[in-house]
Structure formats: C-alpha cells, structure tokens
Amino acid sequence: PSITTLRPMQASDLGFILLATSDYKRPYVQNWTLSIENSPVKNTTVELGYEGSTGTHYPTRYDLNQPFKYDPANPTPESARRPYPIFGEIFPQSFGLSSNYEAGVLKVRHDSRALVILAAYTFSKSMDVRSGTYGASGNDINGWAGPMDVRNFRKDYGPSTFDVKNRFILSLVHNIPVGRGARFLTHANAPVNAIVGGWQLNGIMTLQSGFPFSIAAADIDSLVGSYGQRAIQVGNPYPSGFKRSPAAWFDTSAFVQPDPGVMGTSGRNILRGPGTVNFDISLLKNFSILEHAKFQFRAESFNALNHTNYGLPVTPDNTDI
C-alpha cells in the first residue's frame, strides 16, 4: 500500500533482524588416524585403530538480543530485559563453534576361495554445540536459532545429533561349495550342476546404538526468550526396574517444566533413542545362456528377521521431544 503518513520507527517494526558479519572465518576439520594390523592365522587379518578429528570455526546464529534473566520479585516484560530494548530478536553470525570426534575401531577380515567375511566394530563419541550448518539439522530442538543460552554456548555442548556410540557391521560373501569342482557333488553331471552348482550367499548384519535427543520444555510467556528451552532434570530417567518400551522409553517423571522465566538445566542430547538391528540377505546364481550372455537369478530379503526399528520418542501430539 502507498504510504500516506510518516511516523517514527517502532520496536514492532524491527522485530526480527538477521545480520551478516565481516568477521568471516573459514571452517575447517583436522583428522588423524593410527592403526596396527596383523595376520594371526592364514587368510585372516586383524586391524586395531584409532581415529580422531576436530572441527574449528563452525558457524551458528544466536540471538544477540536475548533477554537478561527474569526476576520474579521484580517482573518485567521480555522487551524491557533485552540489551537493545527498542529492537526485537537480532541474529548475527558466529564462527566460534568447535567439534571433536574420537573412535576406536576393530576390523577382522577373512578372505578365502569360498568365503569372504568382514567384521568391524566402532566405539566412538562425537561432541559439538551444533550438529549442522547454523544448527539447522536433525533433532537439535533449537534449530536455526542457535544455542539455548547465548551468553554461555557451553550449555549446549554435548553428543552430536548423529552420534552413534556403538556400531557393529558383519558382511559375508559365500560361494556355496556344491557342484562341479566344489567340495560337494564335485563330479556332478551337467544337468545336475546347472541346478545345484554356482550359488552364492551374501549377508549384511548391522547393530548400532540409538541417536541422542534432548528433552524440550515450553518457554512460558516467552519470558526466557529462547527457541531451545529444555526441561529441568530432577531424577533418574532409568530408575531400577524400569523397562524401555515404545510406550515409555524413559521415566518422564525425571523431568519437569521450568517455572516461567527460568531456563532449563538438563543438558543437550543427554538421552538416546532405540538402536538398530538389521539383517539383509541375498541368494544368487548365474546361468550361461550364450557364450557372451548370462542370466542371473537373485532372491533378496531386506530386514530378513522382520525386526522393528523404532525412531526417536515423540510426545502424544506427535511432536519431537
């Protein structure tokens, strides 16, 4: 619409400001590894290794104008407690975040004529304040808005949203020793060999622990002024005798809603969701049709054990915790 009258700028006109920065720093990652390998028995190697990395100058946004602490004895509105009271939220960029990752890895490989097996176990920990560019990733409840407390980013330092503490992978390729030239039915005639010979069995098993998540809470009346308000922990989420299930993954009485104007004290990503159990299997055989043409029969089953792998817990209204 056309402007008919001019008036002074009001705070309501400047309720949300995004600021670019001239202090740009290029994020970078440093990696290092150390491993030893040995072959204790024929056709088998064992490797024990350590892997580490650190990230520097990771970017984030944060509310430069987040209200100061609320005092119930002297209640004041959110706008009056902002460092710049004539403005609303102000989101500049920061390149001051860091991350680190450490892992121990054990690999065992057996490689023979009929069987190839690779087993790998990783025990690791990935820590950060934000787990994606400007925090917009996964289950970080603060999302793009940055850390919960802009005056102490370390309150958000915890397991990465993609952190997997334990991961075990077992894969195999087995040429079934049946048919001409194999261990069993080695002298089979052509018709029999065409049916029973040349089969291959493949499998992949995956076992891993669950991803971490935080316990969110409401910012009543927006007195804290945080997009990432978390609950207050008052007890053990897994008391003696508690059994995890899809209906109750942790004891909800261990967390309470903060009072109006009080910032939550529970850490970021302090609980873990359900893990993953998966087994894929395939059976295949190649048939020679012509000299340069083959036909392959393949049967595959994904999650062959039909094991249910649950996602992260959600609240009854189907929103992320």
Coordinates of C-alpha atoms in Angstrom, one line a residue:
P1 CA 0.0 0.0 0.0
S2 CA 1.0 3.6 -0.5
I3 CA 2.5 5.4 2.4
T4 CA 0.2 8.2 3.4
T5 CA 1.8 9.3 6.7
L6 CA 5.2 9.0 8.2
R7 CA 5.9 8.2 11.8
P8 CA 8.9 7.2 14.0
M9 CA 10.2 3.6 13.7
Q10 CA 8.6 1.4 16.4
A11 CA 10.1 -1.7 18.0
S12 CA 7.3 -3.7 16.4
D13 CA 8.7 -2.7 13.0
L14 CA 12.0 -4.2 13.9
G15 CA 11.0 -7.5 15.5
F16 CA 13.4 -9.8 13.6
I17 CA 16.8 -8.8 12.2
L18 CA 19.4 -11.0 10.5
L19 CA 22.9 -9.6 10.5
A20 CA 25.8 -10.6 8.2
T21 CA 29.3 -10.4 9.6
S22 CA 32.5 -9.0 8.3
D23 CA 34.5 -11.3 10.7
Y24 CA 34.1 -14.4 8.5
K25 CA 36.3 -17.4 9.3
R26 CA 36.6 -20.4 7.1
P27 CA 35.5 -23.6 9.0
Y28 CA 38.0 -26.5 8.7
V29 CA 38.5 -30.0 10.0
Q30 CA 41.7 -31.8 11.1
N31 CA 41.9 -35.6 11.0
W32 CA 44.3 -38.1 12.4
T33 CA 44.5 -41.9 12.5
L34 CA 46.7 -44.6 13.9
S35 CA 46.3 -48.3 13.3
I36 CA 48.2 -51.6 13.5
E37 CA 47.5 -54.8 11.5
N38 CA 48.4 -58.4 11.9
S39 CA 47.6 -61.7 10.4
P40 CA 47.4 -64.3 13.2
V41 CA 46.1 -67.1 11.0
K42 CA 46.1 -67.9 7.3
N43 CA 43.8 -65.7 5.2
T44 CA 42.8 -63.6 8.2
T45 CA 43.9 -60.1 9.1
V46 CA 43.1 -58.1 12.3
E47 CA 43.3 -54.4 12.4
L48 CA 43.1 -52.2 15.6
G49 CA 42.9 -48.5 15.0
Y50 CA 42.2 -45.1 16.5
E51 CA 40.5 -42.2 14.6
G52 CA 40.1 -38.6 15.7
S53 CA 39.1 -35.3 14.3
T54 CA 38.4 -31.8 15.4
G55 CA 36.3 -29.0 13.7
T56 CA 37.1 -25.3 14.1
H57 CA 35.2 -22.1 13.3
Y58 CA 31.8 -23.9 12.8
P59 CA 29.1 -21.4 12.1
T60 CA 25.9 -20.7 14.0
R61 CA 23.4 -17.9 14.6
Y62 CA 22.4 -16.7 18.0
D63 CA 20.0 -14.1 19.4
L64 CA 22.2 -11.2 20.3
N65 CA 19.2 -9.5 21.9
Q66 CA 18.1 -12.4 24.1
P67 CA 16.5 -11.0 27.3
F68 CA 18.5 -11.0 30.6
K69 CA 17.5 -13.3 33.4
Y70 CA 13.9 -12.9 34.6
D71 CA 13.4 -11.8 38.3
P72 CA 10.1 -13.0 39.7
A73 CA 10.5 -10.5 42.6
N74 CA 10.7 -7.7 40.0
P75 CA 8.7 -8.9 37.0
T76 CA 9.4 -7.0 33.8
P77 CA 8.4 -7.9 30.2
E78 CA 10.7 -9.5 27.8
S79 CA 11.3 -6.3 25.8
A80 CA 12.5 -4.4 28.9
R81 CA 15.1 -7.0 29.6
R82 CA 16.7 -7.0 26.2
P83 CA 20.2 -5.4 25.8
Y84 CA 18.7 -3.3 23.0
P85 CA 15.1 -2.7 24.1
I86 CA 14.0 -0.8 21.0
F87 CA 14.6 -3.9 18.9
G88 CA 13.3 -7.5 18.9
E89 CA 15.4 -10.5 18.0
I90 CA 18.8 -9.9 16.4
F91 CA 20.5 -12.8 14.9
P92 CA 24.2 -12.3 13.9
Q93 CA 26.6 -14.9 12.6
S94 CA 29.3 -16.5 14.7
F95 CA 32.2 -18.7 13.6
G96 CA 33.3 -19.6 17.1
L97 CA 32.0 -23.2 17.5
S98 CA 34.1 -26.3 17.6
S99 CA 33.6 -30.1 17.5
N100 CA 35.6 -33.2 18.2
Y101 CA 35.3 -36.9 17.3
E102 CA 37.2 -39.9 18.7
A103 CA 36.8 -43.6 17.9
G104 CA 38.4 -47.0 18.4
V105 CA 38.0 -49.4 15.5
L106 CA 38.5 -53.1 15.4
K107 CA 38.3 -54.9 12.0
V108 CA 38.6 -58.6 11.2
R109 CA 38.8 -59.8 7.6
H110 CA 38.8 -63.4 6.3
D111 CA 39.4 -63.9 2.6
S112 CA 39.5 -67.5 1.2
R113 CA 38.4 -69.1 -2.1
A114 CA 34.8 -69.8 -0.9
L115 CA 34.2 -67.3 1.8
V116 CA 34.9 -63.6 2.5
I117 CA 33.9 -62.2 5.9
L118 CA 34.4 -58.7 7.1
A119 CA 33.5 -57.7 10.7
A120 CA 34.0 -54.2 12.0
Y121 CA 33.2 -52.7 15.4
T122 CA 33.4 -49.0 16.2
F123 CA 33.2 -47.4 19.6
S124 CA 33.0 -43.6 19.2
K125 CA 31.9 -40.3 20.5
S126 CA 31.2 -37.1 18.6
M127 CA 30.7 -33.9 20.6
D128 CA 29.6 -30.4 19.4
V129 CA 27.4 -27.4 20.2
R130 CA 25.5 -27.5 16.9
S131 CA 25.4 -30.5 14.5
G132 CA 24.8 -28.8 11.2
T133 CA 25.3 -25.6 9.3
Y134 CA 23.9 -22.9 11.6
G135 CA 22.3 -25.6 13.7
A136 CA 19.6 -26.5 11.2
S137 CA 19.8 -30.3 11.4
G138 CA 18.3 -33.4 12.9
N139 CA 16.8 -33.2 16.3
D140 CA 18.5 -30.1 17.6
I141 CA 15.5 -28.5 19.3
N142 CA 17.0 -25.0 19.0
G143 CA 17.3 -25.5 15.2
W144 CA 18.5 -22.5 13.3
A145 CA 18.1 -20.1 16.2
G146 CA 21.4 -21.3 17.9
P147 CA 22.2 -22.2 21.5
M148 CA 19.7 -22.1 24.3
D149 CA 21.7 -19.6 26.3
V150 CA 23.5 -17.1 24.1
R151 CA 25.7 -16.0 27.0
N152 CA 27.0 -19.5 27.6
F153 CA 27.3 -21.7 24.4
R154 CA 28.9 -24.4 26.5
K155 CA 25.5 -25.3 28.0
D156 CA 24.7 -26.9 24.6
Y157 CA 28.0 -28.8 24.3
G158 CA 27.0 -32.4 24.1
P159 CA 26.7 -35.5 21.9
S160 CA 26.2 -34.7 18.2
T161 CA 22.7 -35.4 16.9
F162 CA 24.3 -38.0 14.6
D163 CA 26.5 -39.6 17.3
V164 CA 26.4 -43.4 17.4
K165 CA 28.3 -44.8 20.4
N166 CA 28.5 -48.4 19.2
R167 CA 28.3 -49.8 15.7
F168 CA 28.9 -53.4 14.5
I169 CA 28.9 -54.5 10.9
L170 CA 29.3 -58.1 9.7
S171 CA 29.2 -58.9 6.0
L172 CA 29.9 -62.1 4.1
V173 CA 30.1 -63.4 0.6
H174 CA 29.9 -67.2 0.5
N175 CA 30.3 -69.3 -2.7
I176 CA 28.4 -72.4 -1.7
P177 CA 30.7 -75.4 -2.2
V178 CA 28.3 -77.5 -4.2
G179 CA 28.6 -78.5 -7.8
R180 CA 31.3 -79.4 -10.3
G181 CA 34.8 -78.7 -9.0
A182 CA 33.5 -77.9 -5.5
R183 CA 33.7 -79.8 -2.2
F184 CA 30.3 -81.4 -2.6
L185 CA 29.0 -83.1 -5.8
T186 CA 32.3 -82.3 -7.4
H187 CA 31.6 -84.8 -10.2
A188 CA 28.0 -83.8 -10.9
N189 CA 26.9 -84.1 -14.5
A190 CA 25.9 -81.0 -16.5
P191 CA 22.2 -81.0 -15.8
V192 CA 22.7 -81.5 -12.0
N193 CA 25.4 -79.0 -11.9
A194 CA 23.3 -76.5 -13.7
I195 CA 20.8 -76.7 -10.9
V196 CA 22.9 -77.1 -7.7
G197 CA 26.2 -75.5 -8.7
G198 CA 27.4 -71.9 -8.7
W199 CA 25.2 -70.5 -5.9
Q200 CA 26.3 -67.5 -3.9
L201 CA 25.0 -66.4 -0.4
N202 CA 25.5 -62.8 0.7
G203 CA 24.6 -61.2 4.0
I204 CA 25.0 -57.9 5.9
M205 CA 24.2 -57.5 9.6
T206 CA 24.0 -54.1 11.3
L207 CA 23.9 -53.5 15.0
Q208 CA 24.1 -50.0 16.3
S209 CA 23.1 -47.9 19.4
G210 CA 20.5 -45.2 19.1
F211 CA 20.8 -41.5 18.3
P212 CA 20.8 -38.9 21.2
F213 CA 17.9 -36.5 21.9
S214 CA 17.1 -33.7 24.3
I215 CA 14.1 -33.1 26.5
A216 CA 12.3 -29.9 25.4
A217 CA 10.1 -27.7 27.5
A218 CA 7.9 -24.7 27.0
D219 CA 9.1 -21.1 27.4
I220 CA 6.1 -19.9 29.3
D221 CA 5.0 -16.4 28.2
S222 CA 8.3 -16.2 26.3
L223 CA 10.0 -14.8 29.4
V224 CA 13.3 -16.7 28.8
G225 CA 13.4 -15.6 25.1
S226 CA 14.9 -18.9 23.9
Y227 CA 13.9 -21.1 20.9
G228 CA 15.6 -24.1 22.6
Q229 CA 14.2 -24.2 26.1
R230 CA 14.9 -27.5 27.8
A231 CA 13.4 -29.3 30.8
I232 CA 14.8 -29.5 34.3
Q233 CA 16.1 -32.9 35.3
V234 CA 15.0 -33.9 38.9
G235 CA 15.6 -37.7 38.8
N236 CA 17.0 -40.7 37.1
P237 CA 15.4 -41.3 33.6
Y238 CA 16.1 -45.0 34.0
P239 CA 15.5 -46.0 37.7
S240 CA 16.0 -49.5 38.9
G241 CA 13.4 -51.9 37.4
F242 CA 12.4 -49.6 34.5
K243 CA 11.9 -51.3 31.2
R244 CA 12.1 -49.4 28.0
S245 CA 9.3 -49.9 25.5
P246 CA 7.6 -48.0 22.7
A247 CA 5.0 -46.8 25.2
A248 CA 7.6 -45.4 27.7
W249 CA 11.2 -45.0 26.6
F250 CA 12.3 -43.3 29.8
D251 CA 10.7 -42.2 33.1
T252 CA 9.1 -38.9 32.3
S253 CA 8.8 -38.0 36.0
A254 CA 12.6 -37.4 35.9
F255 CA 12.0 -34.1 34.1
V256 CA 9.8 -31.2 35.0
Q257 CA 8.7 -28.0 33.2
P258 CA 10.7 -24.9 34.3
D259 CA 8.9 -22.1 36.1
P260 CA 8.1 -19.0 34.0
G261 CA 11.3 -17.1 33.2
V262 CA 13.6 -20.0 34.4
M263 CA 16.0 -21.5 31.9
G264 CA 16.1 -25.3 31.8
T265 CA 19.1 -27.1 33.3
S266 CA 19.1 -30.5 31.5
G267 CA 21.8 -31.0 29.0
R268 CA 21.6 -31.3 25.3
N269 CA 21.2 -34.8 23.8
I270 CA 21.5 -36.5 27.2
L271 CA 19.2 -39.5 26.3
R272 CA 19.4 -42.0 23.5
G273 CA 16.7 -43.4 21.3
P274 CA 16.3 -47.0 20.2
G275 CA 19.1 -48.7 18.4
T276 CA 19.1 -50.5 15.1
V277 CA 19.1 -54.3 14.4
N278 CA 19.1 -55.2 10.7
F279 CA 20.0 -58.3 8.7
D280 CA 19.9 -58.3 4.9
I281 CA 20.5 -61.5 2.9
S282 CA 20.6 -62.5 -0.8
L283 CA 21.0 -65.7 -2.8
L284 CA 22.1 -65.6 -6.4
K285 CA 23.2 -67.8 -9.3
N286 CA 24.4 -67.0 -12.8
F287 CA 23.3 -69.2 -15.7
S288 CA 25.1 -69.2 -19.0
I289 CA 22.7 -68.7 -21.9
L290 CA 25.0 -67.9 -24.7
E291 CA 28.8 -67.5 -24.9
H292 CA 28.5 -63.8 -24.1
A293 CA 25.2 -63.8 -22.3
K294 CA 24.2 -64.8 -18.8
F295 CA 21.0 -64.9 -16.9
Q296 CA 21.1 -64.2 -13.1
F297 CA 18.6 -65.4 -10.6
R298 CA 18.6 -63.3 -7.4
A299 CA 16.5 -63.5 -4.3
E300 CA 16.9 -60.7 -1.8
S301 CA 15.4 -60.0 1.7
F302 CA 15.9 -56.7 3.5
N303 CA 15.4 -56.8 7.2
A304 CA 15.1 -60.5 6.9
L305 CA 14.3 -61.0 10.6
N306 CA 11.5 -58.5 10.3
H307 CA 12.8 -56.7 13.4
T308 CA 11.1 -53.4 14.2
N309 CA 13.5 -50.5 14.4
Y310 CA 11.8 -47.6 16.2
G311 CA 12.6 -43.9 15.7
L312 CA 13.2 -41.3 18.4
P313 CA 10.4 -40.8 21.0
V314 CA 7.8 -38.2 20.4
T315 CA 5.2 -36.6 22.6
P316 CA 1.5 -37.7 22.4
D317 CA 0.7 -34.9 19.9
N318 CA 3.4 -36.4 17.6
T319 CA 6.0 -33.6 18.0
D320 CA 9.6 -34.1 18.7
I321 CA 10.6 -34.3 22.4

